[in-house]
Amino acid sequence: MILIRNMKNILALMAVSALLCTCRMEKPAVTESTLSVEESIYGYIANEPVRQFRLKNASGMEVKIISYGATITDIIVPDRNGKPGNVVLGFDSLAGYLLPENPYFGSTIGRYANRIAKARFTLNGKIFTLDANNNGNMLHGGFKGFDKVIWNAEMQSDSSVKFSYVSPDGEGGFPGNLNVQVIFSLSSANELRMDFTAATDSPTHVNLTGHSYFNLSAGEEATILNHELRLFADSYTPVNELLIPTGEIRSARNTPFDFTSLKPVGADIEKVPGGYDHNFVLNRNDDKLQPAAELIHRSSGRGLRIFTTQPGIQFYSGNFLDGTLTGRNGIKYPKYAGLCLEPQHFPDSPNQPSFPSTLLNPGQTYRQTILYQFFTQ
Ligand code: BGC
């Protein structure tokens, strides 16, 4: 079943055009609304439907999002010659997204993006023990994070869809019933915006993000090593061997972590054991929407700017992809096949008093925004 949300607009425009026609005796120009959302069924999990929403604009951009994990499965944008291409890694069908080895392709991540050391924190004198799903630490919300649940979804307008989920008290070990919403909106200027809100009935920690793996070559290049990256960050948070921040905030200038001006991702990657998997501290003085990253793929001419309200961004260069996972069109994704740029609060903030706080109290509303702006040059 396909519902076309902008049908009402088209009919209204046709009616207006018909009216103009009778008055002015001219042939009407029937103009379609330029943005649309279509809904379909993507698959089923134990008889429960997983819905897919396809957002389109008139500038050649198309985004598909499924209600399983509020996951972005496709972002199609034109190259400099207008040729469309899918710039995110993903699978051909729901079965891929359900694989235990799915490395969070396109997912919405919660309750807590990235790691919490030893899978625990103390809040108001009480120790909370979380799911230890990553070498004794918690990663991305635990065994069944927000990426592995079916979200409620409703169309908001001709260009946006709202996903919501109520995470029960104790889920993954976190306190508080958490009411979460993510609104995805597409603009006619090739921007995809994600507005996150959350509210709790008991003090808790929240850190939400999006986990798309970008490869702006859209299948033309097997890795992202030739992509050029700029991060609006003079410093980063060094990590130990289990990727837990040491607590230090270290200058990135004149080191392999220096992306303060555009630099090929592959330029210094060999100097970073394992590849990049680090939180960068964004240069900012307030929580307004600001540029965080710019990614350019020269030969296709595709570019991406990321804006956010968040204090940090995780740059993960797809280090754990190893050629064993079969993605879209039967392609086996090698190491560095795609990269993630995840605006977020810093990893392990609940245990790091010097990091910006991720605490959410009852009566407060968590609000964060991520904006992907695609362009060509
Ligand atoms: C983390 C990586 C992790 C990956 C999972 C990233 O956000 O920084 O350490 O392996 O997610 O696919």
CSV table of C-alpha atoms and ligand atoms in Angstrom, one decimal:
chain,number,residue,atom,x,y,z
A,1,MET,CA,0.0,0.0,0.0
A,2,ILE,CA,1.4,3.4,-0.9
A,3,LEU,CA,-0.1,6.6,0.6
A,4,ILE,CA,0.8,9.7,-1.2
A,5,ARG,CA,0.7,12.5,1.3
A,6,ASN,CA,0.9,15.4,-1.1
A,7,MET,CA,-2.2,14.3,-3.1
A,8,LYS,CA,-4.3,16.8,-1.3
A,9,ASN,CA,-1.9,19.6,-2.3
A,10,ILE,CA,-2.0,18.4,-5.9
A,11,LEU,CA,-5.8,18.4,-5.9
A,12,ALA,CA,-5.9,21.8,-4.3
A,13,LEU,CA,-3.5,23.2,-6.9
A,14,MET,CA,-5.5,21.6,-9.7
A,15,ALA,CA,-8.7,23.2,-8.3
A,16,VAL,CA,-6.9,26.6,-8.1
A,17,SER,CA,-5.6,26.2,-11.6
A,18,ALA,CA,-9.0,25.2,-13.0
A,19,LEU,CA,-10.4,28.4,-11.4
A,20,LEU,CA,-7.7,30.5,-13.0
A,21,CYS,CA,-8.4,28.8,-16.3
A,22,THR,CA,-12.1,29.7,-16.3
A,23,CYS,CA,-11.4,33.3,-15.4
A,24,ARG,CA,-8.5,33.9,-17.7
A,25,MET,CA,-9.3,31.4,-20.4
A,26,GLU,CA,-5.7,30.2,-20.3
A,27,LYS,CA,-4.3,26.7,-20.2
A,28,PRO,CA,-3.5,26.0,-16.5
A,29,ALA,CA,-0.1,25.0,-15.5
A,30,VAL,CA,-0.5,22.1,-13.0
A,31,THR,CA,2.4,22.5,-10.5
A,32,GLU,CA,3.0,19.6,-8.1
A,33,SER,CA,4.1,20.2,-4.5
A,34,THR,CA,7.9,19.6,-4.7
A,35,LEU,CA,8.2,17.6,-1.6
A,36,SER,CA,6.5,14.3,-0.9
A,37,VAL,CA,6.4,11.4,1.6
A,38,GLU,CA,5.3,7.9,0.6
A,39,GLU,CA,4.7,5.1,3.0
A,40,SER,CA,5.0,1.4,2.4
A,41,ILE,CA,5.5,-1.9,4.3
A,42,TYR,CA,9.2,-2.9,4.3
A,43,GLY,CA,8.8,-6.2,6.1
A,44,TYR,CA,7.5,-7.9,9.2
A,45,ILE,CA,9.1,-8.9,12.5
A,46,ALA,CA,6.9,-11.6,14.2
A,47,ASN,CA,3.8,-10.3,12.4
A,48,GLU,CA,4.5,-6.7,13.3
A,49,PRO,CA,4.9,-4.5,10.2
A,50,VAL,CA,8.1,-2.5,9.7
A,51,ARG,CA,7.1,0.6,7.8
A,52,GLN,CA,9.2,2.5,5.3
A,53,PHE,CA,9.0,6.2,4.5
A,54,ARG,CA,10.3,7.7,1.3
A,55,LEU,CA,11.0,11.4,1.4
A,56,LYS,CA,11.6,13.1,-2.0
A,57,ASN,CA,12.3,16.6,-3.2
A,58,ALA,CA,12.5,18.2,-6.6
A,59,SER,CA,16.3,18.6,-6.5
A,60,GLY,CA,16.9,14.9,-6.9
A,61,MET,CA,17.3,13.9,-3.3
A,62,GLU,CA,15.5,10.9,-1.8
A,63,VAL,CA,15.7,9.5,1.7
A,64,LYS,CA,14.3,6.2,2.9
A,65,ILE,CA,13.8,5.6,6.6
A,66,ILE,CA,12.3,2.4,8.3
A,67,SER,CA,10.5,2.2,11.6
A,68,TYR,CA,12.9,-0.6,12.7
A,69,GLY,CA,15.6,1.4,14.6
A,70,ALA,CA,14.3,4.6,13.0
A,71,THR,CA,17.0,3.6,10.5
A,72,ILE,CA,18.0,5.6,7.4
A,73,THR,CA,18.4,2.9,4.7
A,74,ASP,CA,19.0,5.1,1.7
A,75,ILE,CA,20.2,8.7,1.0
A,76,ILE,CA,20.2,9.3,-2.8
A,77,VAL,CA,21.8,12.5,-4.0
A,78,PRO,CA,23.0,13.7,-7.4
A,79,ASP,CA,26.6,14.0,-8.4
A,80,ARG,CA,27.9,17.1,-10.2
A,81,ASN,CA,26.4,15.8,-13.4
A,82,GLY,CA,23.1,15.2,-11.9
A,83,LYS,CA,23.5,11.4,-11.7
A,84,PRO,CA,21.8,10.0,-8.6
A,85,GLY,CA,23.7,7.7,-6.2
A,86,ASN,CA,23.1,6.2,-2.8
A,87,VAL,CA,25.7,7.7,-0.4
A,88,VAL,CA,25.1,5.5,2.6
A,89,LEU,CA,25.9,1.8,3.3
A,90,GLY,CA,23.0,-0.5,3.9
A,91,PHE,CA,21.3,-3.7,3.0
A,92,ASP,CA,18.8,-4.8,0.3
A,93,SER,CA,16.1,-5.8,2.7
A,94,LEU,CA,15.0,-6.1,6.3
A,95,ALA,CA,16.8,-9.4,6.8
A,96,GLY,CA,20.1,-7.5,6.6
A,97,TYR,CA,19.2,-5.0,9.2
A,98,LEU,CA,18.2,-7.8,11.6
A,99,LEU,CA,21.5,-9.6,11.4
A,100,PRO,CA,23.4,-9.6,14.7
A,101,GLU,CA,26.5,-8.4,12.9
A,102,ASN,CA,24.7,-5.3,11.4
A,103,PRO,CA,27.1,-2.6,12.6
A,104,TYR,CA,24.3,-0.1,13.2
A,105,PHE,CA,24.0,0.9,9.5
A,106,GLY,CA,21.9,4.1,9.5
A,107,SER,CA,20.4,3.5,12.9
A,108,THR,CA,19.1,5.9,15.5
A,109,ILE,CA,21.3,5.3,18.6
A,110,GLY,CA,20.1,5.4,22.2
A,111,ARG,CA,19.8,5.6,25.1
A,112,TYR,CA,23.5,6.3,25.1
A,113,ALA,CA,25.5,6.7,21.9
A,114,ASN,CA,29.0,5.2,22.2
A,115,ARG,CA,30.5,3.7,25.3
A,116,ILE,CA,29.9,3.8,29.0
A,117,ALA,CA,32.9,2.4,30.9
A,118,LYS,CA,32.4,-0.9,32.8
A,119,ALA,CA,28.7,-0.6,31.9
A,120,ARG,CA,27.8,1.3,35.0
A,121,PHE,CA,27.4,4.8,36.5
A,122,THR,CA,26.4,6.2,39.9
A,123,LEU,CA,23.5,8.7,40.0
A,124,ASN,CA,22.3,10.4,43.2
A,125,GLY,CA,24.3,7.8,45.2
A,126,LYS,CA,22.8,4.8,43.5
A,127,ILE,CA,24.8,2.4,41.2
A,128,PHE,CA,23.1,1.6,37.9
A,129,THR,CA,24.4,-1.6,36.2
A,130,LEU,CA,23.9,-1.5,32.4
A,131,ASP,CA,24.1,-4.1,29.6
A,132,ALA,CA,27.8,-4.9,29.1
A,133,ASN,CA,27.7,-5.6,25.3
A,134,ASN,CA,31.2,-4.4,24.4
A,135,ASN,CA,34.3,-5.8,26.2
A,136,GLY,CA,32.7,-5.2,29.6
A,137,ASN,CA,31.5,-1.8,28.6
A,138,MET,CA,28.2,-0.6,27.2
A,139,LEU,CA,28.0,0.4,23.6
A,140,HIS,CA,25.1,2.2,21.9
A,141,GLY,CA,22.5,1.5,24.5
A,142,GLY,CA,23.2,-2.2,25.2
A,143,PHE,CA,22.0,-5.5,23.8
A,144,LYS,CA,18.7,-4.0,22.5
A,145,GLY,CA,19.3,-0.4,22.0
A,146,PHE,CA,17.0,2.0,20.1
A,147,ASP,CA,18.4,0.6,16.8
A,148,LYS,CA,16.7,-2.7,17.5
A,149,VAL,CA,13.2,-1.7,18.4
A,150,ILE,CA,10.2,-0.9,16.1
A,151,TRP,CA,9.4,2.8,16.5
A,152,ASN,CA,5.9,4.3,16.1
A,153,ALA,CA,5.9,6.5,13.0
A,154,GLU,CA,3.6,9.1,11.6
A,155,MET,CA,3.8,11.5,8.7
A,156,GLN,CA,4.0,15.1,9.9
A,157,SER,CA,3.9,17.0,6.7
A,158,ASP,CA,4.8,16.6,3.0
A,159,SER,CA,8.4,16.6,4.0
A,160,SER,CA,8.7,15.1,7.5
A,161,VAL,CA,8.1,12.0,9.5
A,162,LYS,CA,8.0,11.6,13.3
A,163,PHE,CA,9.3,8.5,15.0
A,164,SER,CA,8.6,7.9,18.7
A,165,TYR,CA,9.5,5.3,21.2
A,166,VAL,CA,8.9,4.9,24.9
A,167,SER,CA,11.8,3.2,26.5
A,168,PRO,CA,10.7,1.6,29.8
A,169,ASP,CA,12.3,2.2,33.1
A,170,GLY,CA,15.2,-0.2,33.5
A,171,GLU,CA,15.7,-0.9,29.8
A,172,GLY,CA,19.4,-1.7,29.2
A,173,GLY,CA,19.8,-0.9,32.9
A,174,PHE,CA,18.9,2.8,32.6
A,175,PRO,CA,16.6,4.5,35.1
A,176,GLY,CA,13.4,6.3,34.1
A,177,ASN,CA,10.7,5.8,31.5
A,178,LEU,CA,12.1,7.8,28.6
A,179,ASN,CA,9.8,9.2,26.0
A,180,VAL,CA,11.8,9.8,22.8
A,181,GLN,CA,11.0,11.4,19.4
A,182,VAL,CA,13.0,11.9,16.3
A,183,ILE,CA,11.6,14.0,13.5
A,184,PHE,CA,13.3,13.6,10.1
A,185,SER,CA,12.6,16.4,7.6
A,186,LEU,CA,13.8,16.8,4.0
A,187,SER,CA,14.2,20.3,2.5
A,188,SER,CA,14.2,21.3,-1.1
A,189,ALA,CA,17.8,22.4,-0.7
A,190,ASN,CA,19.0,18.8,-0.2
A,191,GLU,CA,19.1,18.9,3.6
A,192,LEU,CA,18.0,16.1,5.9
A,193,ARG,CA,17.3,17.3,9.4
A,194,MET,CA,16.9,15.2,12.5
A,195,ASP,CA,15.3,16.8,15.6
A,196,PHE,CA,15.6,14.7,18.7
A,197,THR,CA,13.5,15.3,21.9
A,198,ALA,CA,13.3,13.2,25.1
A,199,ALA,CA,11.7,13.4,28.5
A,200,THR,CA,12.0,11.2,31.6
A,201,ASP,CA,10.1,10.6,34.8
A,202,SER,CA,13.3,9.9,36.8
A,203,PRO,CA,16.9,11.3,36.5
A,204,THR,CA,18.8,9.5,33.8
A,205,HIS,CA,21.5,9.9,31.2
A,206,VAL,CA,20.6,10.4,27.5
A,207,ASN,CA,22.9,10.7,24.4
A,208,LEU,CA,21.2,10.2,21.0
A,209,THR,CA,22.7,10.2,17.6
A,210,GLY,CA,22.4,9.0,14.0
A,211,HIS,CA,24.7,6.3,12.7
A,212,SER,CA,24.8,6.5,8.9
A,213,TYR,CA,27.9,5.2,7.1
A,214,PHE,CA,28.7,7.7,4.3
A,215,ASN,CA,30.5,6.9,1.1
A,216,LEU,CA,29.9,9.9,-1.2
A,217,SER,CA,31.2,8.0,-4.3
A,218,ALA,CA,27.9,6.0,-4.2
A,219,GLY,CA,29.6,2.7,-5.0
A,220,GLU,CA,32.3,4.0,-7.3
A,221,GLU,CA,35.1,3.7,-4.7
A,222,ALA,CA,35.3,0.8,-2.3
A,223,THR,CA,36.7,2.9,0.5
A,224,ILE,CA,36.5,6.5,1.9
A,225,LEU,CA,40.2,6.9,2.1
A,226,ASN,CA,40.2,9.5,-0.8
A,227,HIS,CA,37.3,11.5,0.8
A,228,GLU,CA,38.5,14.8,2.2
A,229,LEU,CA,37.3,15.7,5.7
A,230,ARG,CA,37.2,18.8,7.8
A,231,LEU,CA,36.1,18.8,11.4
A,232,PHE,CA,35.3,22.0,13.2
A,233,ALA,CA,37.3,20.7,16.2
A,234,ASP,CA,40.7,21.8,17.5
A,235,SER,CA,40.8,18.9,20.0
A,236,TYR,CA,39.6,15.4,20.7
A,237,THR,CA,39.2,13.0,23.6
A,238,PRO,CA,42.0,10.3,23.6
A,239,VAL,CA,40.9,6.8,24.4
A,240,ASN,CA,42.4,3.6,26.1
A,241,GLU,CA,42.7,0.3,24.3
A,242,LEU,CA,38.9,-0.4,24.9
A,243,LEU,CA,38.0,2.9,23.3
A,244,ILE,CA,37.1,4.5,26.6
A,245,PRO,CA,38.1,8.2,27.0
A,246,THR,CA,41.0,8.8,29.4
A,247,GLY,CA,39.3,12.1,30.5
A,248,GLU,CA,42.0,14.2,28.8
A,249,ILE,CA,41.0,16.8,26.1
A,250,ARG,CA,44.0,17.0,23.8
A,251,SER,CA,44.9,19.4,21.0
A,252,ALA,CA,44.5,17.8,17.6
A,253,ARG,CA,46.7,20.5,15.9
A,254,ASN,CA,49.6,19.1,13.9
A,255,THR,CA,48.8,15.5,14.8
A,256,PRO,CA,47.1,12.8,12.7
A,257,PHE,CA,43.9,14.0,14.3
A,258,ASP,CA,44.2,17.4,12.8
A,259,PHE,CA,41.2,17.9,10.4
A,260,THR,CA,41.0,21.6,11.0
A,261,SER,CA,41.3,22.1,7.3
A,262,LEU,CA,40.2,19.6,4.5
A,263,LYS,CA,42.5,16.5,4.5
A,264,PRO,CA,42.1,13.1,2.8
A,265,VAL,CA,40.9,10.6,5.4
A,266,GLY,CA,43.7,8.2,4.3
A,267,ALA,CA,46.5,10.8,4.7
A,268,ASP,CA,47.4,9.9,8.3
A,269,ILE,CA,45.2,6.9,9.0
A,270,GLU,CA,48.2,4.5,9.2
A,271,LYS,CA,49.5,6.6,12.1
A,272,VAL,CA,46.4,5.9,14.1
A,273,PRO,CA,46.4,2.3,15.4
A,274,GLY,CA,43.1,0.7,14.3
A,275,GLY,CA,42.0,3.8,12.4
A,276,TYR,CA,39.9,6.7,13.6
A,277,ASP,CA,37.3,6.0,16.2
A,278,HIS,CA,37.4,9.1,18.3
A,279,ASN,CA,35.2,11.8,19.7
A,280,PHE,CA,36.2,15.3,18.5
A,281,VAL,CA,35.4,18.3,20.7
A,282,LEU,CA,33.6,20.8,18.6
A,283,ASN,CA,34.7,24.5,18.7
A,284,ARG,CA,31.7,26.1,20.2
A,285,ASN,CA,30.5,28.5,22.9
A,286,ASP,CA,26.8,27.8,22.9
A,287,ASP,CA,24.4,25.1,21.9
A,288,LYS,CA,23.1,26.7,18.6
A,289,LEU,CA,23.1,24.7,15.3
A,290,GLN,CA,26.7,25.1,14.0
A,291,PRO,CA,28.9,23.4,11.4
A,292,ALA,CA,30.6,20.3,12.7
A,293,ALA,CA,32.0,18.5,9.7
A,294,GLU,CA,32.5,18.8,5.9
A,295,LEU,CA,33.2,15.8,3.7
A,296,ILE,CA,34.1,16.1,0.0
A,297,HIS,CA,34.4,13.4,-2.7
A,298,ARG,CA,36.3,15.2,-5.5
A,299,SER,CA,35.7,12.9,-8.4
A,300,SER,CA,31.9,12.8,-8.1
A,301,GLY,CA,31.7,16.4,-6.9
A,302,ARG,CA,29.5,15.4,-4.0
A,303,GLY,CA,29.8,17.1,-0.7
A,304,LEU,CA,28.2,16.9,2.8
A,305,ARG,CA,28.2,19.4,5.6
A,306,ILE,CA,27.0,18.4,9.0
A,307,PHE,CA,25.6,20.9,11.5
A,308,THR,CA,24.6,20.1,15.1
A,309,THR,CA,23.7,21.5,18.5
A,310,GLN,CA,25.8,18.8,20.2
A,311,PRO,CA,29.2,19.3,21.8
A,312,GLY,CA,31.1,16.5,20.1
A,313,ILE,CA,31.3,14.4,17.0
A,314,GLN,CA,32.5,10.8,16.8
A,315,PHE,CA,34.6,10.2,13.7
A,316,TYR,CA,34.6,6.4,13.0
A,317,SER,CA,36.4,5.4,9.8
A,318,GLY,CA,34.6,2.0,9.4
A,319,ASN,CA,37.6,0.1,11.0
A,320,PHE,CA,35.6,-3.0,12.0
A,321,LEU,CA,34.2,-3.6,8.5
A,322,ASP,CA,36.3,-6.5,7.2
A,323,GLY,CA,34.8,-7.7,4.0
A,324,THR,CA,32.6,-10.4,5.5
A,325,LEU,CA,29.3,-8.4,5.5
A,326,THR,CA,27.3,-8.5,2.3
A,327,GLY,CA,25.5,-5.2,1.8
A,328,ARG,CA,23.4,-3.6,-0.8
A,329,ASN,CA,23.6,-5.1,-4.3
A,330,GLY,CA,25.6,-8.0,-3.0
A,331,ILE,CA,28.7,-5.8,-2.2
A,332,LYS,CA,31.0,-7.1,0.5
A,333,TYR,CA,32.0,-4.0,2.5
A,334,PRO,CA,35.7,-3.9,3.1
A,335,LYS,CA,37.5,-2.0,5.9
A,336,TYR,CA,36.9,1.7,5.5
A,337,ALA,CA,34.0,1.2,3.1
A,338,GLY,CA,32.1,4.0,4.8
A,339,LEU,CA,32.6,6.5,7.6
A,340,CYS,CA,30.4,7.6,10.4
A,341,LEU,CA,30.2,11.2,11.6
A,342,GLU,CA,28.1,11.0,14.7
A,343,PRO,CA,27.2,14.3,16.5
A,344,GLN,CA,26.9,13.4,20.2
A,345,HIS,CA,27.8,14.1,23.8
A,346,PHE,CA,31.2,12.7,24.7
A,347,PRO,CA,31.5,9.0,25.3
A,348,ASP,CA,31.4,7.9,29.0
A,349,SER,CA,30.2,11.3,30.2
A,350,PRO,CA,28.2,9.8,33.1
A,351,ASN,CA,31.6,8.7,34.6
A,352,GLN,CA,33.6,11.8,33.5
A,353,PRO,CA,32.8,14.8,35.7
A,354,SER,CA,34.8,17.2,33.5
A,355,PHE,CA,32.8,16.4,30.3
A,356,PRO,CA,29.5,18.2,29.5
A,357,SER,CA,26.7,16.5,31.4
A,358,THR,CA,24.3,14.1,29.8
A,359,LEU,CA,22.0,14.1,32.8
A,360,LEU,CA,18.3,14.6,32.1
A,361,ASN,CA,16.0,15.3,35.0
A,362,PRO,CA,12.2,15.1,35.1
A,363,GLY,CA,10.6,18.3,33.9
A,364,GLN,CA,13.4,19.0,31.4
A,365,THR,CA,13.3,18.3,27.7
A,366,TYR,CA,16.3,16.9,25.9
A,367,ARG,CA,16.6,18.7,22.5
A,368,GLN,CA,19.3,18.1,19.9
A,369,THR,CA,19.5,18.6,16.2
A,370,ILE,CA,21.6,17.1,13.4
A,371,LEU,CA,21.5,18.4,9.9
A,372,TYR,CA,23.0,16.8,6.8
A,373,GLN,CA,23.4,19.3,4.0
A,374,PHE,CA,24.4,17.8,0.6
A,375,PHE,CA,25.9,19.8,-2.2
A,376,THR,CA,27.9,19.4,-5.4
A,377,GLN,CA,30.9,21.3,-6.6
B,1,BGC,C1,31.8,3.3,17.4
B,1,BGC,C2,32.7,2.2,17.1
B,1,BGC,C3,31.8,1.0,16.9
B,1,BGC,C4,30.7,1.3,15.8
B,1,BGC,C5,29.8,0.2,15.7
B,1,BGC,C6,30.8,3.6,16.4
B,1,BGC,O1,30.0,4.6,16.7
B,1,BGC,O2,32.6,4.5,17.7
B,1,BGC,O3,33.6,1.9,18.0
B,1,BGC,O4,32.5,-0.2,16.5
B,1,BGC,O5,30.0,2.4,16.2
B,1,BGC,O6,29.5,-0.1,14.4
